[in-house]
Amino acid sequence: MDVFEAISGRRSIRKFKKENVSDELIRKVVNAGIWAPSAGNVQAWEVVIVQDEEKRRKISETAYMRDFIAEAPVIMVSCANMERSSAVYGARGMDLYCIQDAACATQNMLLAAYALGLGTCWVGSFDEELLRDLIDIPNILKPVALVPLGYPDEEPYPPTRREPEEFIHMEKFD
Ligand SMILES: Cc1cc2nc3c(=O)[nH]c(=O)nc-3n(C[C@H](O)[C@H](O)[C@H](O)COP(=O)(O)O)c2cc1C
């Protein structure tokens, strides 16, 4: 798939079929994350793949009752590795670069999933502490996104975007 088609055609999917996603496809999606840019190529990013049904249900409850999350056969929990980035970049690594590394990797996974016929949704609204306890995320990591992954059971209409003139600023911020 053409990269521009992937960028504009990807939608947040909030309704999934029951069908499982093969390990091979999950691996392809994660592999796309691995190839994201990262500050100094430190790759301060980790991902937890959750397939267990009971765990998925509990994770969805940390996300403020978003039942659709548990309906996907896979939840990928994308985490910034603060320790890895701060070891090289100090405070900037801790507060910024590791989050950016994780965000780049996550976006790559969303695009790769779409190119493979799969659906995802970036879910940022969850209780971090509850999630940590559920899947043993240590303090050196910060969970950045829950990403349910599965075969889409909807074709959402593209939400509107801002007009370029509104956010492009030539030469200076005006
Ligand atoms: C940082 C971030 C946090 C988000 N959090 C949520 C969320 O908690 N729940 C949800 O349903 N969608 C969430 N989304 C998805 C957005 O609602 C969605 O990307 C936006 O409405 C544009 O739609 P599109 O992805 O189909 O283009 C989030 C997206 C981002 C990038």
PDB file of C-alpha atoms and ligand atoms in Angstrom:
ATOM      1  CA  MET A   1       0.000   0.000   0.000  1.00  0.00           C
ATOM      2  CA  ASP A   2       1.122   3.487  -0.871  1.00  0.00           C
ATOM      3  CA  VAL A   3       2.277   5.412   2.210  1.00  0.00           C
ATOM      4  CA  PHE A   4      -0.030   8.365   1.475  1.00  0.00           C
ATOM      5  CA  GLU A   5      -3.000   6.045   1.192  1.00  0.00           C
ATOM      6  CA  ALA A   6      -2.080   4.457   4.527  1.00  0.00           C
ATOM      7  CA  ILE A   7      -1.749   7.857   6.203  1.00  0.00           C
ATOM      8  CA  SER A   8      -5.062   9.217   4.982  1.00  0.00           C
ATOM      9  CA  GLY A   9      -7.057   5.961   4.893  1.00  0.00           C
ATOM     10  CA  ARG A  10      -6.277   4.756   8.433  1.00  0.00           C
ATOM     11  CA  ARG A  11      -9.167   5.330  10.841  1.00  0.00           C
ATOM     12  CA  SER A  12      -9.642   4.730  14.528  1.00  0.00           C
ATOM     13  CA  ILE A  13     -11.591   1.473  14.755  1.00  0.00           C
ATOM     14  CA  ARG A  14     -13.897   0.932  17.718  1.00  0.00           C
ATOM     15  CA  LYS A  15     -15.739  -2.170  16.548  1.00  0.00           C
ATOM     16  CA  PHE A  16     -13.926  -5.444  15.940  1.00  0.00           C
ATOM     17  CA  LYS A  17     -14.794  -8.869  14.534  1.00  0.00           C
ATOM     18  CA  LYS A  18     -14.294 -11.880  16.797  1.00  0.00           C
ATOM     19  CA  GLU A  19     -11.680 -13.301  14.404  1.00  0.00           C
ATOM     20  CA  ASN A  20      -8.200 -13.835  15.870  1.00  0.00           C
ATOM     21  CA  VAL A  21      -5.091 -12.146  14.506  1.00  0.00           C
ATOM     22  CA  SER A  22      -2.247 -14.546  13.685  1.00  0.00           C
ATOM     23  CA  ASP A  23       1.068 -14.299  15.530  1.00  0.00           C
ATOM     24  CA  GLU A  24       2.704 -13.621  12.166  1.00  0.00           C
ATOM     25  CA  LEU A  25       0.582 -10.510  11.607  1.00  0.00           C
ATOM     26  CA  ILE A  26       1.071  -9.298  15.177  1.00  0.00           C
ATOM     27  CA  ARG A  27       4.809  -9.656  14.651  1.00  0.00           C
ATOM     28  CA  LYS A  28       4.638  -7.698  11.393  1.00  0.00           C
ATOM     29  CA  VAL A  29       2.817  -4.866  13.141  1.00  0.00           C
ATOM     30  CA  VAL A  30       5.317  -4.747  16.009  1.00  0.00           C
ATOM     31  CA  ASN A  31       8.177  -4.912  13.564  1.00  0.00           C
ATOM     32  CA  ALA A  32       6.891  -1.701  11.977  1.00  0.00           C
ATOM     33  CA  GLY A  33       7.226  -0.096  15.416  1.00  0.00           C
ATOM     34  CA  ILE A  34      10.816  -1.226  15.660  1.00  0.00           C
ATOM     35  CA  TRP A  35      11.670   0.667  12.464  1.00  0.00           C
ATOM     36  CA  ALA A  36      10.357   4.007  13.754  1.00  0.00           C
ATOM     37  CA  PRO A  37      12.819   6.841  14.263  1.00  0.00           C
ATOM     38  CA  SER A  38      14.008   7.357  17.843  1.00  0.00           C
ATOM     39  CA  ALA A  39      16.216   9.890  19.585  1.00  0.00           C
ATOM     40  CA  GLY A  40      19.828   8.798  19.051  1.00  0.00           C
ATOM     41  CA  ASN A  41      18.410   5.420  17.933  1.00  0.00           C
ATOM     42  CA  VAL A  42      18.061   4.604  21.625  1.00  0.00           C
ATOM     43  CA  GLN A  43      14.640   2.988  20.909  1.00  0.00           C
ATOM     44  CA  ALA A  44      13.247   3.840  24.319  1.00  0.00           C
ATOM     45  CA  TRP A  45      10.063   1.901  23.688  1.00  0.00           C
ATOM     46  CA  GLU A  46       8.527  -1.341  24.858  1.00  0.00           C
ATOM     47  CA  VAL A  47       5.280  -3.024  23.916  1.00  0.00           C
ATOM     48  CA  VAL A  48       3.231  -5.527  25.917  1.00  0.00           C
ATOM     49  CA  ILE A  49       1.045  -7.813  23.789  1.00  0.00           C
ATOM     50  CA  VAL A  50      -2.053  -8.993  25.622  1.00  0.00           C
ATOM     51  CA  GLN A  51      -4.270 -11.743  24.190  1.00  0.00           C
ATOM     52  CA  ASP A  52      -5.677 -13.352  27.338  1.00  0.00           C
ATOM     53  CA  GLU A  53      -9.425 -12.662  27.394  1.00  0.00           C
ATOM     54  CA  GLU A  54      -9.743 -11.975  31.122  1.00  0.00           C
ATOM     55  CA  LYS A  55      -6.757  -9.612  31.078  1.00  0.00           C
ATOM     56  CA  ARG A  56      -8.156  -7.764  28.064  1.00  0.00           C
ATOM     57  CA  ARG A  57     -11.435  -7.277  29.875  1.00  0.00           C
ATOM     58  CA  LYS A  58      -9.642  -5.899  32.934  1.00  0.00           C
ATOM     59  CA  ILE A  59      -7.493  -3.620  30.786  1.00  0.00           C
ATOM     60  CA  SER A  60     -10.591  -2.239  29.083  1.00  0.00           C
ATOM     61  CA  GLU A  61     -11.960  -1.393  32.533  1.00  0.00           C
ATOM     62  CA  THR A  62      -8.888   0.758  33.236  1.00  0.00           C
ATOM     63  CA  ALA A  63      -9.839   2.718  30.114  1.00  0.00           C
ATOM     64  CA  TYR A  64     -12.948   4.237  31.597  1.00  0.00           C
ATOM     65  CA  MET A  65     -15.451   1.642  30.419  1.00  0.00           C
ATOM     66  CA  ARG A  66     -14.361   1.457  26.814  1.00  0.00           C
ATOM     67  CA  ASP A  67     -15.802  -2.004  26.136  1.00  0.00           C
ATOM     68  CA  PHE A  68     -14.668  -2.010  22.522  1.00  0.00           C
ATOM     69  CA  ILE A  69     -11.072  -2.372  23.686  1.00  0.00           C
ATOM     70  CA  ALA A  70     -11.734  -5.830  25.140  1.00  0.00           C
ATOM     71  CA  GLU A  71     -13.559  -6.897  21.993  1.00  0.00           C
ATOM     72  CA  ALA A  72     -10.364  -6.739  19.961  1.00  0.00           C
ATOM     73  CA  PRO A  73      -8.470 -10.058  20.142  1.00  0.00           C
ATOM     74  CA  VAL A  74      -5.210  -8.253  20.924  1.00  0.00           C
ATOM     75  CA  ILE A  75      -4.322  -5.215  23.014  1.00  0.00           C
ATOM     76  CA  MET A  76      -0.881  -3.707  22.517  1.00  0.00           C
ATOM     77  CA  VAL A  77       0.271  -1.574  25.426  1.00  0.00           C
ATOM     78  CA  SER A  78       2.824   0.860  24.127  1.00  0.00           C
ATOM     79  CA  CYS A  79       5.248   2.154  26.771  1.00  0.00           C
ATOM     80  CA  ALA A  80       7.999   4.758  26.918  1.00  0.00           C
ATOM     81  CA  ASN A  81      11.180   3.498  28.562  1.00  0.00           C
ATOM     82  CA  MET A  82      12.217   6.478  30.690  1.00  0.00           C
ATOM     83  CA  GLU A  83      15.299   4.742  32.089  1.00  0.00           C
ATOM     84  CA  ARG A  84      16.723   3.911  28.681  1.00  0.00           C
ATOM     85  CA  SER A  85      16.314   7.437  27.341  1.00  0.00           C
ATOM     86  CA  SER A  86      17.356   9.304  30.482  1.00  0.00           C
ATOM     87  CA  ALA A  87      20.544   7.212  30.709  1.00  0.00           C
ATOM     88  CA  VAL A  88      21.689   8.942  27.514  1.00  0.00           C
ATOM     89  CA  TYR A  89      19.810  12.245  27.519  1.00  0.00           C
ATOM     90  CA  GLY A  90      19.066  13.033  31.170  1.00  0.00           C
ATOM     91  CA  ALA A  91      15.930  15.070  31.872  1.00  0.00           C
ATOM     92  CA  ARG A  92      15.140  15.629  28.195  1.00  0.00           C
ATOM     93  CA  GLY A  93      15.237  11.890  27.591  1.00  0.00           C
ATOM     94  CA  MET A  94      13.067  11.266  30.637  1.00  0.00           C
ATOM     95  CA  ASP A  95      10.387  13.896  29.908  1.00  0.00           C
ATOM     96  CA  LEU A  96      10.351  14.105  26.146  1.00  0.00           C
ATOM     97  CA  TYR A  97      12.390  11.766  23.956  1.00  0.00           C
ATOM     98  CA  CYS A  98      11.098   8.488  25.376  1.00  0.00           C
ATOM     99  CA  ILE A  99       7.500   9.671  24.892  1.00  0.00           C
ATOM    100  CA  GLN A 100       8.303  10.691  21.337  1.00  0.00           C
ATOM    101  CA  ASP A 101      10.053   7.368  20.652  1.00  0.00           C
ATOM    102  CA  ALA A 102       6.992   5.486  21.879  1.00  0.00           C
ATOM    103  CA  ALA A 103       4.627   7.743  19.917  1.00  0.00           C
ATOM    104  CA  CYS A 104       6.577   7.252  16.668  1.00  0.00           C
ATOM    105  CA  ALA A 105       6.613   3.486  17.152  1.00  0.00           C
ATOM    106  CA  THR A 106       2.913   3.456  17.972  1.00  0.00           C
ATOM    107  CA  GLN A 107       1.978   5.445  14.876  1.00  0.00           C
ATOM    108  CA  ASN A 108       4.068   3.085  12.738  1.00  0.00           C
ATOM    109  CA  MET A 109       2.111   0.173  14.199  1.00  0.00           C
ATOM    110  CA  LEU A 110      -1.227   1.854  13.447  1.00  0.00           C
ATOM    111  CA  LEU A 111      -0.221   2.397   9.827  1.00  0.00           C
ATOM    112  CA  ALA A 112       1.212  -1.107   9.390  1.00  0.00           C
ATOM    113  CA  ALA A 113      -1.928  -2.649  10.883  1.00  0.00           C
ATOM    114  CA  TYR A 114      -4.066  -0.696   8.429  1.00  0.00           C
ATOM    115  CA  ALA A 115      -1.901  -1.800   5.495  1.00  0.00           C
ATOM    116  CA  LEU A 116      -2.426  -5.407   6.626  1.00  0.00           C
ATOM    117  CA  GLY A 117      -6.226  -5.029   6.700  1.00  0.00           C
ATOM    118  CA  LEU A 118      -6.353  -4.726  10.486  1.00  0.00           C
ATOM    119  CA  GLY A 119      -7.930  -2.046  12.653  1.00  0.00           C
ATOM    120  CA  THR A 120      -6.556  -0.179  15.659  1.00  0.00           C
ATOM    121  CA  CYS A 121      -7.397   2.740  17.893  1.00  0.00           C
ATOM    122  CA  TRP A 122      -4.941   4.784  19.934  1.00  0.00           C
ATOM    123  CA  VAL A 123      -6.465   4.946  23.408  1.00  0.00           C
ATOM    124  CA  GLY A 124      -4.805   7.413  25.737  1.00  0.00           C
ATOM    125  CA  SER A 125      -7.528   7.735  28.316  1.00  0.00           C
ATOM    126  CA  PHE A 126      -6.830   5.088  30.966  1.00  0.00           C
ATOM    127  CA  ASP A 127      -5.915   4.824  34.624  1.00  0.00           C
ATOM    128  CA  GLU A 128      -2.158   4.454  34.552  1.00  0.00           C
ATOM    129  CA  GLU A 129      -1.784   2.965  38.024  1.00  0.00           C
ATOM    130  CA  LEU A 130      -4.495   0.343  37.541  1.00  0.00           C
ATOM    131  CA  LEU A 131      -2.925  -0.632  34.243  1.00  0.00           C
ATOM    132  CA  ARG A 132       0.548  -0.881  35.811  1.00  0.00           C
ATOM    133  CA  ASP A 133      -0.727  -3.298  38.444  1.00  0.00           C
ATOM    134  CA  LEU A 134      -2.567  -5.451  35.920  1.00  0.00           C
ATOM    135  CA  ILE A 135       0.344  -6.188  33.640  1.00  0.00           C
ATOM    136  CA  ASP A 136       3.310  -5.496  35.948  1.00  0.00           C
ATOM    137  CA  ILE A 137       4.606  -2.357  34.254  1.00  0.00           C
ATOM    138  CA  PRO A 138       7.639  -1.159  36.275  1.00  0.00           C
ATOM    139  CA  ASN A 139       8.170   2.493  37.260  1.00  0.00           C
ATOM    140  CA  ILE A 140      10.917   2.979  34.688  1.00  0.00           C
ATOM    141  CA  LEU A 141       8.237   2.627  31.983  1.00  0.00           C
ATOM    142  CA  LYS A 142       5.359   4.975  31.233  1.00  0.00           C
ATOM    143  CA  PRO A 143       2.395   3.463  29.404  1.00  0.00           C
ATOM    144  CA  VAL A 144       1.610   5.817  26.545  1.00  0.00           C
ATOM    145  CA  ALA A 145      -1.206   4.120  24.639  1.00  0.00           C
ATOM    146  CA  LEU A 146      -3.497   1.138  24.668  1.00  0.00           C
ATOM    147  CA  VAL A 147      -3.871  -0.113  21.122  1.00  0.00           C
ATOM    148  CA  PRO A 148      -6.614  -2.667  20.491  1.00  0.00           C
ATOM    149  CA  LEU A 149      -5.809  -4.647  17.343  1.00  0.00           C
ATOM    150  CA  GLY A 150      -8.210  -6.795  15.321  1.00  0.00           C
ATOM    151  CA  TYR A 151     -10.198  -7.124  12.131  1.00  0.00           C
ATOM    152  CA  PRO A 152     -12.383  -4.029  11.719  1.00  0.00           C
ATOM    153  CA  ASP A 153     -16.151  -4.408  11.874  1.00  0.00           C
ATOM    154  CA  GLU A 154     -16.889  -0.838  10.841  1.00  0.00           C
ATOM    155  CA  GLU A 155     -15.781   1.695   8.235  1.00  0.00           C
ATOM    156  CA  PRO A 156     -15.866   5.030  10.027  1.00  0.00           C
ATOM    157  CA  TYR A 157     -16.334   8.192   8.050  1.00  0.00           C
ATOM    158  CA  PRO A 158     -13.122  10.281   8.273  1.00  0.00           C
ATOM    159  CA  PRO A 159     -13.395  12.888  11.046  1.00  0.00           C
ATOM    160  CA  THR A 160     -12.778  16.411   9.774  1.00  0.00           C
ATOM    161  CA  ARG A 161      -9.306  17.910   9.852  1.00  0.00           C
ATOM    162  CA  ARG A 162      -8.213  21.512  10.359  1.00  0.00           C
ATOM    163  CA  GLU A 163      -7.551  23.499   7.225  1.00  0.00           C
ATOM    164  CA  PRO A 164      -3.820  23.787   6.461  1.00  0.00           C
ATOM    165  CA  GLU A 165      -4.069  27.584   6.449  1.00  0.00           C
ATOM    166  CA  GLU A 166      -5.112  27.400  10.075  1.00  0.00           C
ATOM    167  CA  PHE A 167      -1.991  25.660  11.368  1.00  0.00           C
ATOM    168  CA  ILE A 168       0.772  26.287   8.840  1.00  0.00           C
ATOM    169  CA  HIS A 169       2.783  29.359   9.785  1.00  0.00           C
ATOM    170  CA  MET A 170       5.216  30.735   7.259  1.00  0.00           C
ATOM    171  CA  GLU A 171       8.574  31.990   8.522  1.00  0.00           C
ATOM    172  CA  LYS A 172       7.189  32.796  11.995  1.00  0.00           C
ATOM    173  CA  PHE A 173       4.230  32.005  14.200  1.00  0.00           C
ATOM    174  CA  ASP A 174       1.462  34.403  13.261  1.00  0.00           C
TER     175      ASP A 174
HETATM  176  C1  LIG B   1      -2.898  10.791  21.989  1.00  0.00           C
HETATM  177  C2  LIG B   1      -4.203  10.190  21.539  1.00  0.00           C
HETATM  178  C3  LIG B   1      -5.115   9.776  22.497  1.00  0.00           C
HETATM  179  C4  LIG B   1      -6.332   9.200  22.088  1.00  0.00           C
HETATM  180  N1  LIG B   1      -7.174   8.708  23.056  1.00  0.00           N
HETATM  181  C5  LIG B   1      -8.317   8.097  22.692  1.00  0.00           C
HETATM  182  C6  LIG B   1      -9.157   7.514  23.681  1.00  0.00           C
HETATM  183  O1  LIG B   1      -8.868   7.534  24.877  1.00  0.00           O
HETATM  184  N2  LIG B   1     -10.289   6.900  23.275  1.00  0.00           N
HETATM  185  C7  LIG B   1     -10.646   6.813  21.956  1.00  0.00           C
HETATM  186  O2  LIG B   1     -11.698   6.227  21.647  1.00  0.00           O
HETATM  187  N3  LIG B   1      -9.850   7.357  20.970  1.00  0.00           N
HETATM  188  C8  LIG B   1      -8.717   7.995  21.309  1.00  0.00           C
HETATM  189  N4  LIG B   1      -7.867   8.514  20.348  1.00  0.00           N
HETATM  190  C9  LIG B   1      -8.248   8.432  18.913  1.00  0.00           C
HETATM  191  C10 LIG B   1      -8.768   9.787  18.399  1.00  0.00           C
HETATM  192  O3  LIG B   1     -10.045  10.022  18.902  1.00  0.00           O
HETATM  193  C11 LIG B   1      -8.768   9.769  16.859  1.00  0.00           C
HETATM  194  O4  LIG B   1      -7.457   9.547  16.386  1.00  0.00           O
HETATM  195  C12 LIG B   1      -9.284  11.092  16.255  1.00  0.00           C
HETATM  196  O5  LIG B   1     -10.633  11.270  16.590  1.00  0.00           O
HETATM  197  C13 LIG B   1      -9.146  11.136  14.720  1.00  0.00           C
HETATM  198  O6  LIG B   1      -9.807  10.019  14.141  1.00  0.00           O
HETATM  199  P1  LIG B   1      -9.002   9.005  13.186  1.00  0.00           P
HETATM  200  O7  LIG B   1      -7.965   8.310  14.037  1.00  0.00           O
HETATM  201  O8  LIG B   1     -10.030   8.028  12.664  1.00  0.00           O
HETATM  202  O9  LIG B   1      -8.377   9.795  12.087  1.00  0.00           O
HETATM  203  C14 LIG B   1      -6.661   9.084  20.715  1.00  0.00           C
HETATM  204  C15 LIG B   1      -5.704   9.491  19.757  1.00  0.00           C
HETATM  205  C16 LIG B   1      -4.492  10.009  20.179  1.00  0.00           C
HETATM  206  C17 LIG B   1      -3.468  10.391  19.119  1.00  0.00           C
END
